[in-house]
Structure formats: C-alpha cells, structure tokens
XYZ file of C-alpha atoms in Angstrom:
627
model
C -36.880 -13.559 18.698
C -34.766 -10.791 18.433
C -35.359 -8.055 20.076
C -35.940 -4.386 18.422
C -34.029 -1.602 19.646
C -35.934 1.590 19.980
C -33.816 4.936 19.552
C -35.519 7.799 21.755
C -35.750 11.378 20.129
C -32.622 12.461 22.265
C -29.693 14.819 21.073
C -26.744 12.725 22.711
C -26.234 10.297 20.317
C -23.337 8.944 21.698
C -24.226 8.974 25.225
C -26.526 6.409 23.928
C -24.583 3.646 22.934
C -22.166 3.866 26.076
C -24.863 3.883 28.611
C -26.960 1.271 26.829
C -27.388 -2.134 28.248
C -24.838 -4.658 25.893
C -25.981 -7.724 27.304
C -27.915 -8.558 24.462
C -25.407 -8.567 21.862
C -22.697 -9.832 24.067
C -23.296 -13.435 22.801
C -22.901 -11.704 19.229
C -19.269 -9.997 20.209
C -18.109 -13.155 22.493
C -18.618 -15.374 19.003
C -16.575 -12.967 16.670
C -13.217 -14.676 16.543
C -10.059 -13.504 15.957
C -8.422 -13.834 12.095
C -7.422 -17.394 12.381
C -7.110 -18.955 9.293
C -10.423 -21.394 9.914
C -12.776 -18.464 10.601
C -10.391 -16.154 7.298
C -11.945 -18.969 5.483
C -15.757 -18.277 6.823
C -16.140 -15.149 5.804
C -19.452 -13.961 4.076
C -21.398 -10.896 3.862
C -22.966 -10.348 7.108
C -25.004 -6.829 6.002
C -25.766 -3.896 3.557
C -26.323 -0.675 5.463
C -28.167 1.437 2.683
C -28.961 5.166 3.018
C -26.821 6.745 1.196
C -27.534 7.857 -2.417
C -23.801 8.604 -3.626
C -20.153 6.460 -3.991
C -19.451 5.735 -0.127
C -15.953 7.200 -0.228
C -14.663 6.916 3.701
C -15.516 4.764 6.410
C -14.079 5.066 9.676
C -14.673 2.879 12.962
C -14.849 4.887 16.279
C -12.251 4.301 19.626
C -14.647 1.713 20.885
C -15.518 0.074 17.489
C -19.033 0.668 18.353
C -19.994 2.995 15.878
C -18.989 2.851 12.419
C -18.971 6.559 10.551
C -19.439 6.634 6.042
C -19.234 9.451 4.135
C -20.385 10.323 0.553
C -20.565 11.907 -2.606
C -23.913 12.651 -1.492
C -22.582 15.251 1.288
C -23.652 13.307 4.201
C -22.186 11.393 7.486
C -23.850 8.587 8.506
C -23.076 6.417 11.863
C -24.226 3.176 12.293
C -24.882 0.412 14.987
C -22.553 -2.455 13.121
C -23.800 -4.979 15.854
C -27.541 -4.293 14.781
C -26.955 -2.905 11.531
C -28.765 0.072 12.360
C -28.999 3.419 11.203
C -28.066 5.621 14.160
C -27.354 9.294 12.885
C -27.729 10.893 9.209
C -25.629 14.545 9.096
C -25.987 16.485 6.370
C -23.008 18.145 6.162
C -22.520 21.800 4.755
C -19.846 19.946 2.082
C -20.342 21.211 -1.358
C -17.897 18.589 -2.835
C -17.491 14.937 -2.522
C -16.360 13.907 1.192
C -13.451 12.558 0.801
C -12.458 11.706 4.889
C -14.622 11.262 8.037
C -12.263 10.731 11.309
C -13.646 10.517 15.001
C -11.442 12.439 17.150
C -10.240 9.943 20.062
C -10.629 9.788 23.809
C -13.811 12.487 22.862
C -16.665 9.665 23.788
C -16.709 9.467 20.035
C -19.242 12.706 19.581
C -16.663 15.128 18.066
C -16.191 13.935 13.921
C -13.965 15.383 11.573
C -14.871 15.332 7.487
C -13.044 16.666 4.564
C -13.650 16.892 1.155
C -13.233 18.167 -2.616
C -14.739 21.754 -1.792
C -11.657 22.009 -0.212
C -13.053 22.376 3.306
C -12.811 20.686 6.241
C -14.984 20.480 9.002
C -15.631 19.579 13.008
C -19.109 18.029 14.331
C -19.710 17.680 17.818
C -23.057 15.136 17.029
C -24.399 15.752 20.834
C -25.039 19.406 20.172
C -26.928 18.990 16.173
C -25.384 19.315 12.462
C -24.215 22.897 12.996
C -20.234 22.951 12.902
C -18.044 24.038 15.632
C -14.896 24.666 13.696
C -14.222 25.276 9.899
C -10.986 25.767 7.930
C -11.297 26.493 4.396
C -7.083 27.296 4.154
C -6.141 24.444 1.774
C -6.231 25.557 -1.960
C -7.384 22.317 -4.092
C -9.016 19.203 -2.468
C -8.873 17.384 0.816
C -7.660 14.245 0.960
C -7.262 12.520 3.825
C -7.250 13.676 7.966
C -5.388 11.548 10.376
C -5.881 11.924 14.036
C -3.547 9.895 16.904
C -4.824 8.265 20.621
C -2.143 9.808 22.044
C -2.684 13.892 21.200
C -6.390 13.799 21.533
C -6.152 17.630 21.130
C -4.632 17.465 17.437
C -5.464 16.950 13.771
C -3.809 16.577 10.285
C -5.543 17.303 6.843
C -3.857 16.780 3.486
C -4.780 17.956 0.692
C -3.975 18.700 -3.657
C -2.483 21.899 -2.458
C 0.513 19.639 -1.861
C 0.479 20.414 2.076
C -0.257 18.958 5.440
C -1.882 21.240 8.003
C -1.568 20.824 11.393
C -5.258 21.315 13.470
C -4.880 22.516 17.116
C -8.788 21.776 18.975
C -7.486 24.365 21.593
C -6.910 27.162 19.926
C -9.058 29.366 17.685
C -8.387 29.313 13.529
C -9.008 32.085 11.208
C -8.326 30.606 7.728
C -4.928 32.316 6.104
C -4.405 35.154 8.673
C -1.428 34.953 10.633
C -2.063 31.468 12.548
C 0.805 28.926 12.016
C -0.742 25.898 10.631
C 1.335 24.311 7.862
C 3.181 21.521 8.481
C 4.469 20.238 5.304
C 4.590 22.371 2.185
C 5.192 19.999 -1.126
C 5.837 22.952 -3.357
C 8.767 24.209 -1.644
C 10.109 20.911 -3.350
C 8.974 19.805 -6.450
C 8.427 21.877 -9.057
C 5.531 20.270 -10.622
C 1.988 20.588 -9.070
C 2.375 18.066 -5.416
C -0.465 16.280 -4.303
C -0.540 15.150 -1.053
C -2.950 12.056 -1.007
C -2.832 10.056 2.238
C -1.415 10.584 5.870
C -0.701 8.640 8.976
C 0.063 8.743 12.243
C 2.455 6.060 13.829
C 0.392 5.000 16.773
C 2.742 3.749 18.833
C 5.536 7.150 17.879
C 2.871 9.848 17.101
C 5.943 12.065 16.248
C 6.659 9.894 12.810
C 3.852 11.340 10.668
C 4.026 9.240 6.982
C 2.751 10.777 3.645
C 2.116 9.499 0.391
C 1.468 12.088 -3.266
C 1.483 11.531 -6.394
C 5.017 10.211 -7.179
C 5.774 6.818 -6.114
C 7.697 8.119 -2.352
C 6.009 7.479 0.958
C 7.721 10.388 3.152
C 7.888 9.764 7.219
C 8.555 12.968 8.990
C 10.050 13.362 12.535
C 7.366 16.204 13.662
C 9.392 17.328 16.130
C 11.642 19.147 14.123
C 9.413 20.601 11.878
C 8.454 24.284 12.954
C 4.457 25.542 11.672
C 4.804 27.679 9.226
C 2.381 30.605 8.779
C 0.030 30.601 5.298
C 1.147 34.207 4.638
C 4.651 33.540 4.388
C 4.537 30.425 2.163
C 5.332 31.695 -1.345
C 5.319 29.811 -3.965
C 8.493 30.015 -5.776
C 10.743 27.686 -8.246
C 12.581 24.629 -5.505
C 15.815 26.137 -3.970
C 14.299 29.561 -3.767
C 12.786 29.187 -0.402
C 14.148 30.570 2.722
C 11.160 29.344 4.810
C 11.207 25.731 4.461
C 11.005 23.962 7.544
C 12.158 20.513 6.832
C 15.655 20.566 7.967
C 18.160 18.234 5.278
C 19.276 15.695 7.558
C 17.376 13.663 10.484
C 13.651 14.978 9.327
C 12.318 12.948 6.810
C 13.588 9.264 5.413
C 11.775 8.567 2.099
C 10.740 4.710 1.252
C 10.587 3.586 -2.389
C 10.391 0.227 -4.758
C 14.229 0.054 -5.548
C 12.892 -0.670 -9.417
C 10.925 3.188 -8.713
C 13.316 5.065 -7.091
C 15.904 4.138 -9.623
C 13.776 5.758 -12.213
C 13.950 9.041 -10.270
C 9.817 8.615 -9.487
C 8.550 11.353 -11.476
C 5.426 13.082 -10.108
C 2.726 11.828 -12.728
C -1.171 11.946 -13.204
C -3.061 9.620 -10.737
C -4.855 8.135 -13.615
C -2.224 6.101 -15.831
C 1.371 6.840 -14.280
C 2.288 6.193 -10.004
C 0.653 7.507 -6.808
C 0.387 6.352 -3.349
C -3.193 6.005 -3.083
C -2.838 5.127 1.240
C -0.583 4.277 3.470
C -0.999 3.087 6.933
C 1.340 1.911 10.125
C 1.577 -1.598 11.089
C -0.364 -2.019 14.533
C 2.375 -2.233 16.703
C 4.168 0.575 14.461
C 7.321 -1.303 13.038
C 6.262 -1.315 9.703
C 4.393 0.967 6.779
C 1.822 -0.334 4.367
C 1.459 1.555 0.949
C -1.179 1.038 -1.832
C 0.417 2.241 -4.932
C -1.802 3.092 -7.936
C -1.049 1.665 -11.572
C 1.534 -0.732 -9.230
C 1.451 -3.331 -6.021
C 0.946 -2.886 -2.644
C 4.313 -2.425 -0.756
C 5.571 -3.322 3.013
C 8.306 -1.466 4.430
C 10.340 -2.536 7.896
C 10.987 0.707 9.397
C 12.957 -1.363 12.073
C 15.267 -3.413 9.548
C 15.383 -0.705 5.975
C 16.685 -2.481 3.285
C 19.114 -0.052 0.506
C 17.735 -0.983 -2.690
C 19.629 -3.820 -4.449
C 20.797 -3.915 -8.361
C 24.452 -4.899 -8.729
C 25.992 -6.852 -5.648
C 27.724 -9.355 -5.720
C 28.910 -11.564 -2.675
C 32.871 -12.665 -1.905
C 33.892 -15.294 -4.508
C 36.164 -18.240 -4.157
C 37.552 -20.820 -6.177
C 34.638 -22.518 -7.634
C 35.839 -25.820 -7.060
C 35.490 -26.067 -3.163
C 31.706 -25.389 -4.294
C 28.700 -25.277 -6.990
C 24.872 -24.932 -6.234
C 23.047 -27.231 -4.067
C 26.574 -29.418 -3.227
C 28.638 -29.881 -0.473
C 32.443 -30.592 -1.013
C 34.270 -33.751 0.859
C 37.161 -35.739 0.307
C 37.045 -34.024 -3.656
C 34.306 -35.060 -4.478
C 30.808 -33.141 -4.936
C 27.689 -34.083 -2.878
C 24.387 -32.824 -3.389
C 22.138 -31.787 -0.821
C 18.617 -33.778 -0.840
C 15.741 -31.471 -0.064
C 13.068 -32.503 3.013
C 10.310 -34.831 0.742
C 7.140 -32.123 1.630
C 10.156 -29.262 -0.100
C 10.928 -31.683 -2.885
C 7.343 -31.870 -3.977
C 6.745 -28.400 -4.062
C 9.999 -27.334 -6.209
C 8.469 -30.255 -8.171
C 5.213 -28.694 -8.610
C 6.654 -25.377 -8.772
C 8.486 -26.567 -12.065
C 5.598 -28.062 -13.787
C 3.579 -25.089 -13.598
C 6.277 -23.030 -14.832
C 6.623 -25.737 -17.724
C 2.883 -24.944 -18.588
C 3.248 -21.086 -18.277
C 0.908 -20.904 -14.965
C 3.622 -18.463 -13.453
C 1.365 -17.057 -10.518
C 1.078 -21.225 -9.472
C 4.501 -21.808 -9.867
C 5.589 -19.001 -7.539
C 3.778 -19.848 -5.176
C 5.158 -23.092 -4.692
C 8.385 -22.076 -4.907
C 7.438 -19.339 -1.885
C 5.818 -22.306 -0.094
C 9.080 -24.262 -0.304
C 11.382 -21.757 0.538
C 9.441 -20.788 3.764
C 9.501 -24.630 4.529
C 13.400 -25.266 3.512
C 16.031 -24.632 5.552
C 18.220 -21.578 4.538
C 20.905 -23.398 3.053
C 18.685 -25.226 0.774
C 17.015 -22.302 -1.003
C 19.291 -20.871 -3.407
C 17.724 -23.058 -6.263
C 14.441 -22.313 -5.055
C 15.352 -18.690 -5.380
C 16.529 -18.913 -8.548
C 13.798 -20.353 -10.064
C 11.208 -17.938 -8.633
C 13.190 -15.238 -10.169
C 12.851 -17.362 -13.385
C 9.006 -17.106 -12.958
C 8.825 -13.853 -12.202
C 10.793 -12.755 -14.961
C 8.499 -14.874 -17.112
C 5.350 -13.662 -15.727
C 6.482 -9.879 -16.077
C 4.324 -8.048 -13.579
C 4.768 -4.317 -12.891
C 7.631 -4.728 -10.286
C 8.526 -9.019 -10.934
C 11.856 -7.782 -13.028
C 12.990 -6.374 -9.651
C 11.575 -8.674 -7.350
C 13.612 -10.788 -9.530
C 17.003 -9.085 -8.970
C 16.267 -9.661 -5.225
C 15.396 -13.179 -5.597
C 19.184 -14.048 -7.603
C 20.511 -11.891 -4.863
C 19.213 -14.344 -2.520
C 20.767 -16.796 -4.373
C 24.174 -16.058 -4.690
C 24.844 -14.863 -1.264
C 23.787 -19.064 -0.501
C 25.784 -19.894 -3.327
C 28.680 -17.550 -4.833
C 29.080 -19.979 -7.213
C 25.762 -20.199 -9.092
C 26.599 -19.575 -12.423
C 22.637 -19.982 -13.070
C 22.620 -17.266 -10.823
C 24.866 -14.613 -12.181
C 23.760 -15.359 -15.148
C 20.202 -14.710 -14.442
C 20.801 -11.807 -12.282
C 22.425 -10.105 -15.669
C 19.877 -10.826 -17.685
C 17.237 -8.812 -15.151
C 19.482 -6.474 -14.940
C 19.103 -6.230 -18.494
C 15.035 -6.434 -18.316
C 15.111 -3.785 -15.632
C 16.885 -1.394 -18.067
C 20.389 -0.999 -15.382
C 22.007 -1.266 -18.359
C 25.695 -0.560 -16.883
C 25.041 -2.892 -14.321
C 23.938 -5.538 -16.312
C 27.136 -5.396 -18.291
C 29.403 -5.205 -15.244
C 27.598 -8.438 -13.970
C 28.386 -10.644 -16.753
C 31.597 -9.285 -17.253
C 32.238 -10.350 -13.585
C 30.665 -13.991 -14.507
C 32.788 -14.501 -17.183
C 35.995 -13.160 -15.074
C 34.806 -15.503 -12.460
C 33.632 -18.536 -14.464
C 36.389 -18.406 -17.796
C 35.533 -21.411 -19.002
C 31.657 -19.516 -19.677
C 33.281 -17.035 -22.095
C 32.188 -18.845 -25.002
C 29.006 -20.051 -23.846
C 26.227 -19.300 -26.625
C 24.056 -17.806 -23.829
C 26.403 -15.814 -22.072
C 27.445 -14.312 -26.040
C 23.804 -13.699 -26.850
C 23.127 -11.649 -23.591
C 26.483 -9.371 -24.199
C 25.287 -8.787 -27.326
C 21.703 -7.881 -26.404
C 23.531 -5.786 -23.605
C 25.381 -3.852 -25.819
C 22.377 -3.498 -28.504
C 20.957 -1.579 -25.658
C 23.795 0.147 -24.236
C 24.264 1.870 -28.508
C 20.436 2.600 -28.592
C 20.837 4.069 -25.274
C 24.093 6.385 -26.556
C 22.535 7.352 -29.536
C 19.048 8.269 -27.434
C 21.348 10.718 -25.189
C 22.926 12.004 -28.521
C 19.675 13.462 -30.256
C 17.657 14.267 -26.923
C 20.516 14.861 -24.176
C 19.060 14.617 -20.401
C 17.088 17.086 -18.601
C 18.286 18.249 -15.477
C 16.277 17.395 -12.507
C 17.694 20.856 -10.998
C 14.706 23.192 -12.249
C 12.161 20.075 -10.842
C 12.868 19.620 -7.169
C 15.477 20.988 -4.749
C 18.498 20.025 -3.355
C 17.079 18.443 -0.867
C 14.667 16.984 -2.541
C 17.057 14.954 -4.510
C 18.802 13.900 -1.634
C 16.319 12.653 -0.126
C 15.214 10.518 -2.992
C 18.145 9.072 -3.655
C 18.615 8.066 0.198
C 15.134 5.597 -0.491
C 14.982 2.430 1.534
C 13.332 -0.251 -0.142
C 10.589 -2.281 0.636
C 10.465 -5.832 2.505
C 7.162 -7.267 0.686
C 4.896 -6.619 -1.472
C 1.393 -8.379 -2.468
C -0.088 -8.257 -5.287
C -3.231 -9.089 -7.333
C -5.587 -6.709 -6.738
C -5.958 -3.248 -9.552
C -5.988 0.339 -8.241
C -5.818 2.728 -11.498
C -9.356 4.345 -11.383
C -9.414 5.853 -8.113
C -7.012 7.767 -6.070
C -8.496 6.693 -2.537
C -8.101 2.791 -2.540
C -6.948 1.558 0.794
C -4.927 -1.166 2.127
C -4.958 -2.237 5.980
C -3.584 -4.410 8.078
C -6.455 -7.148 9.367
C -6.103 -8.766 12.922
C -3.015 -8.793 14.675
C -1.276 -7.748 11.331
C -1.814 -11.725 10.368
C -3.533 -10.748 6.633
C -3.257 -7.470 4.415
C -6.928 -6.354 2.818
C -7.394 -3.952 -0.063
C -9.932 -2.883 -2.926
C -10.010 -3.576 -6.279
C -11.215 -1.687 -9.634
C -13.103 -4.972 -10.425
C -15.480 -4.549 -7.480
C -13.341 -7.396 -5.321
C -11.395 -6.958 -2.129
C -8.909 -9.089 -1.300
C -6.951 -10.889 1.503
C -3.577 -11.873 1.541
C -1.267 -13.729 4.165
C 0.949 -11.326 5.759
C 4.177 -13.597 5.797
C 3.788 -15.043 1.927
C 2.603 -12.649 0.431
C -0.251 -15.383 -0.915
C -3.649 -14.547 -1.511
C -6.086 -16.047 0.848
C -9.190 -15.408 -0.326
C -10.881 -12.997 -3.129
C -14.501 -11.733 -2.407
C -17.153 -9.540 -4.620
C -18.350 -6.798 -2.567
C -19.087 -3.707 -5.413
C -20.800 -4.101 -8.270
C -18.039 -2.120 -10.080
C -15.133 -0.770 -7.455
C -13.945 -1.409 -4.208
C -12.357 1.684 -2.703
C -12.530 1.547 1.154
C -12.122 -1.758 3.273
C -11.648 -1.050 7.092
C -10.805 -4.100 10.134
C -12.924 -3.617 12.842
C -10.083 -2.900 15.733
C -11.152 -5.581 17.511
C -13.569 -8.547 16.009
C -13.100 -10.921 12.895
C -15.126 -7.760 10.886
C -14.751 -5.587 7.788
C -16.611 -2.464 6.108
C -16.019 -2.233 2.986
C -17.454 0.413 0.108
C -16.958 1.902 -2.790
C -18.808 3.246 -5.986
C -22.102 1.326 -4.866
C -24.500 3.456 -2.662
C -24.373 0.770 0.151
C -21.916 -0.306 2.839
C -21.347 -3.972 3.543
C -20.242 -5.616 6.280
C -18.279 -8.875 6.555
C -17.980 -11.169 8.927
C -17.180 -15.281 9.692
C -20.353 -17.051 9.295
C -21.638 -20.582 9.823
C -22.055 -22.119 6.136
C -24.591 -24.347 6.776
C -26.846 -21.385 7.823
C -25.178 -18.844 5.470
C -24.044 -19.800 1.643
C -20.985 -18.969 0.799
C -21.992 -16.427 -2.287
C -19.023 -13.610 -2.333
C -15.847 -15.851 -1.997
C -14.430 -16.510 -5.716
C -13.273 -19.829 -6.563
C -11.430 -18.353 -9.924
C -8.397 -16.625 -8.839
C -5.412 -17.196 -11.265
C -8.327 -15.641 -13.884
C -9.240 -13.150 -11.829
C -6.038 -12.040 -11.064
C -4.439 -12.025 -14.607
C -6.989 -9.802 -15.877
C -6.160 -7.318 -12.624
C -2.271 -7.191 -14.268
C -3.124 -7.438 -17.591
C -5.799 -4.438 -17.509
C -3.209 -2.358 -14.848
C -0.676 -2.230 -18.162
C -3.546 -0.326 -20.231
C -5.705 2.445 -20.289
C -8.095 2.324 -17.211
C -10.893 4.446 -18.838
C -10.956 2.199 -21.921
C -14.232 0.103 -20.709
C -14.768 2.709 -17.781
C -19.044 2.650 -17.624
C -21.125 5.761 -17.238
C -21.444 5.630 -13.513
C -17.373 4.732 -13.005
C -17.304 7.532 -15.070
C -19.515 9.635 -12.761
C -17.609 9.001 -9.616
C -14.144 8.958 -11.324
C -12.585 12.059 -9.595
C -12.916 10.374 -6.115
C-alpha cells in the first residue's frame, strides 16, 4: 500500500526535501532508466499536476532534481514533488503580468527562486522566509522573457527582456533600479535601429563566460562575457546605430553570430514574432559543445561550436577529366566499374526511390538518411543527390538550402557527377541565389561541353535568365535600401560572418507563441520540443528523424523540460496543468497519448507554418497569444 506523506506546517520547505527519508522512493528512482531507445518507446503520461488557474509558461527543475517549479499567467509559482505528485508550495507573487521565467539560484539549497514577468519586473524569493521578495528589479522597460543562471557562478544571474537588453544581477551587492548601478551587459539597441527584443538567454554549463541570446531575428549570438564591461543605465542613450560612444561590445573576438545559411544570405531582418523569424528558445548541450535553437516560423537548428560550418552556396570541388571517373563508378583498365551498395543500403535506397515516386517525401528523406548512415562514405553521392531531390520537392522551410548542402556533399564525393551540378544550379535558382545559379550552370557547361545543348540545361538557363531580368527590373523600379540606417557597422560585420548550422529537426509547429522551447533529452541522444498542435516531439539526435509524437495539451505545448538525471519529462502550455511523462509498463498503462499517424501530423504542421497562425485561433488561445 502506498504510504501517505505528510508535510508539517513549517517554513523551511527546501530543508524538508533535503532531510526527509527517501528510502521509500528509492525503488522509483532506480527504475527510472536512462534514455535508451527501448525506454523512449515506452514513454506515457505518468501524472497531471493541477493547481494553476492560467497558462503555465515556464518549468524548472531544481539542481538536485527533487523539486519542479512551475509559473503561470495566474502570477503564482508552484513547487511540486515530482515523485509523489504532491504540491509543496503555492507562492503568490507580487507580479502583475504573466510570469515567463522561473529559476532556482544554484547551490543555495534550492531555496532561492527567481521570477521574471510581463510586468517588466524581476523578483528574488527565499522560500524559507515567506512570500515577500528579498530583491526586486524594475530596470527593464519591456517584458522580461527569460532568466539565466549557472552553477559555476552562484551569486550571479541574468535577465533578458523585450527592451533589447540583458542585465546582470549580483546577489552580493544591493541594487537600486535605474540609478548608478552598472548592470547593463548587452544592449541590442546600440546596433539595431528597429525594435530589437531579446527573447531568450542561456549560459554554457562548462564555459560560463559564454552567453547565448536569441532575439526577434534569426541570429543566435554567443558573447564572451569576459570582454564585456557593465554599463550604467544612465549612460545608455537611445540613438541610431553608429551614434553610440558607450557601446561595450568589441568588434573582434567578443561575439559570434549563428544563423541558417538561407536566412543569413537574406540578411535576417527583424520581424514580428507572429509571422516572421525569431528565436524563441536556445540552450547549450550538456557538454557545452553545441547550441540548440528553436526558431519561430522555422525549424529547430543545432550549431556545432567546436567545428563550425561556413554557409554553403556555390563552392564546387576541383575538377579533372570526366573520362577518369563518373558517379558511382571507378575506372580499371579503361573500363567503368559500377560500385555495388551493400544489400541493406540498396534496399533503403529503393524504398526511398519508391516513396519519392509516390510523392511521400518525408518517408523518402528518412530512407535516404538511413542509407547514408549505413553506407560507406564513397558510396553516398547518389544518396545525397536523391535526398536533395526529395527535399526540393517537399519544399518546407529550409528544405531547399538543405538540398544545396546535399548537392555540395555529392559533388565533394564525386566532382564528375553531372546530375549533382545540374541539381545544385536548380536549387540555387529556387533559393533565389540567381548569380550563383548562373555561375553554377556556366561551370557545368564548361566542365561537360556535351551538355551545352541538353534540353534540361537549356531550360534551366532560360529560367535563370528570366529571374535575373525580373530582379534587374525590380532594382530599376525600387532601388535597394541601404542597411546603414538600420544596423551599425559592427552589426553588419557580425551578421556577414554568421556561421551555419550542423543539423536541423523538422516536424513541429512554432508560430503562435514566443516561449516555445527545445531541449536535449538524456545524454544528448534525443531532442524534445513542444508544438502549436498540442503535441511534443522527440527526435533522434544523430539522424534528425522523429522518434515519437505525444498529445500533451488541448491547444499548445510551450515547455518541455527533461529531468536532470532521470528518464522523466515535464510539459506545460495553454492548459492549466503540468504533465509528467516517463516510461510505463504497457501491460498496466495503455498507450493513450502517443500518435500513430506521424506523417499526417508533420505535413499539416508544415503547411500551417506557411499560413497565418491566427486564422484558426481558438478564443482561449487568443487570450494566451501574448505569451
């Protein structure tokens, strides 16, 4: 029989959990297994935590994983015991706006709570000393969207807000808002003339000097805090870019921008969150070597910080006489010998081809991806090209640029691959990179003169010239505006040097809220994120393929927070409940929330992503859309 746990009427809430005997739940803890595939497949709803009366906008695990904090539009922060599913504390905060971020200050016995909200205020609470905040900050001029902490610096924390600023807070010093305190670490308004809004912030767990922020554009920025001096609020004067003499960001070596190549080439203009690109969440990998970015009206992107990529458009490999090699062949004694794929790889390729013919592009891409992972590198050129073809036909956001990258890979493996040259030119045209497309086609004809009169080549050349003429006409009618009035010289340089992504994860929908998360699950083996369709997604980290989709909210899932040590997930969104998910014995707990139809869900999401997100907005969603 399950033992009933009592919580006596004492004030030291955190100490209750630290001192209590956990022998009665050791069995539960030991049976929560790591994220091996066989256990991921058994994830189901474990419990619903009820208590909030508004949308639950943020979740946070304590350092030791024994407490789950949730905060809501109802201005309350609630603490939960995730293993007994009991509420520990209901903290009624003084906030007068939706709470968007709640954090534990590390190594303070998990008794210090931080909150930031839509009322532009930030509070610090010691939950052992009651509901009255021990610190207050009203410096921000717009909604506070995220707070950040790091276990390596237990006295510091940071706040990011839609006023374009990041503030640094030090618990060791007193604070007087907007006075002589030097607490402005980053001010995007020094470099962007529009209305820059900082949406999210993260600290590298292994290199706390690295701070990443996401704003209402497509650039993830990583700063070296050691090179930033704190500015006083009184010295931060709003002016046009390049008019500031108080900016604290050195041009060289302090900040690195990251952006998907197809967006950086289009300059990544600042847009409204509800219909254009913005970063709603970012986080470092557990080992600090990667940055995961969830982008509104786009996909989830992963950047490799140790081996960064340059954006790839037209970069053809060196070329030799095509007689000495063709795609998928070697030359021996003057004769072409076709490579044979391993039987299982050949089967995957045929499956991909069959799905491509049936216009089942998601399945085709998955089969080609599996084949590439299984095949030897020298045999992959045709697989990369086939996947590029499927990507171009599917044409979701970012697909054409992914096809460009696959064509480049195919050509690196086989510089004599005529089809890869042709497909690359076609992809560059579709991407709007007209000059690159023209140069690529000209190089194809130069390298393979016999194709100069090929019908496909002639038609592609005609299409490119038609688009170039349209471009010239637009430029004559509407000369391109200079970015000098919109961005500082430094901002333009940083954007021009933006590095490209390593991997991406597609399928979810992120258009209706600007707090949607994406996180690593387990030992970075999986990626998890919420979605506007009320589901949360689990992707395999290495392949980028969807492992599972779960129905977790009636409307929108914003938060998906993995437990720091166990195979346990907490989710929340527009519903007022917090839900816990873990591996369950299916003989006792039936599968209720895992979706069977993955393809239909994913296709619908991607179609909706390219339409007005508020066309089908339900009334209760409209109430929460500001989040």
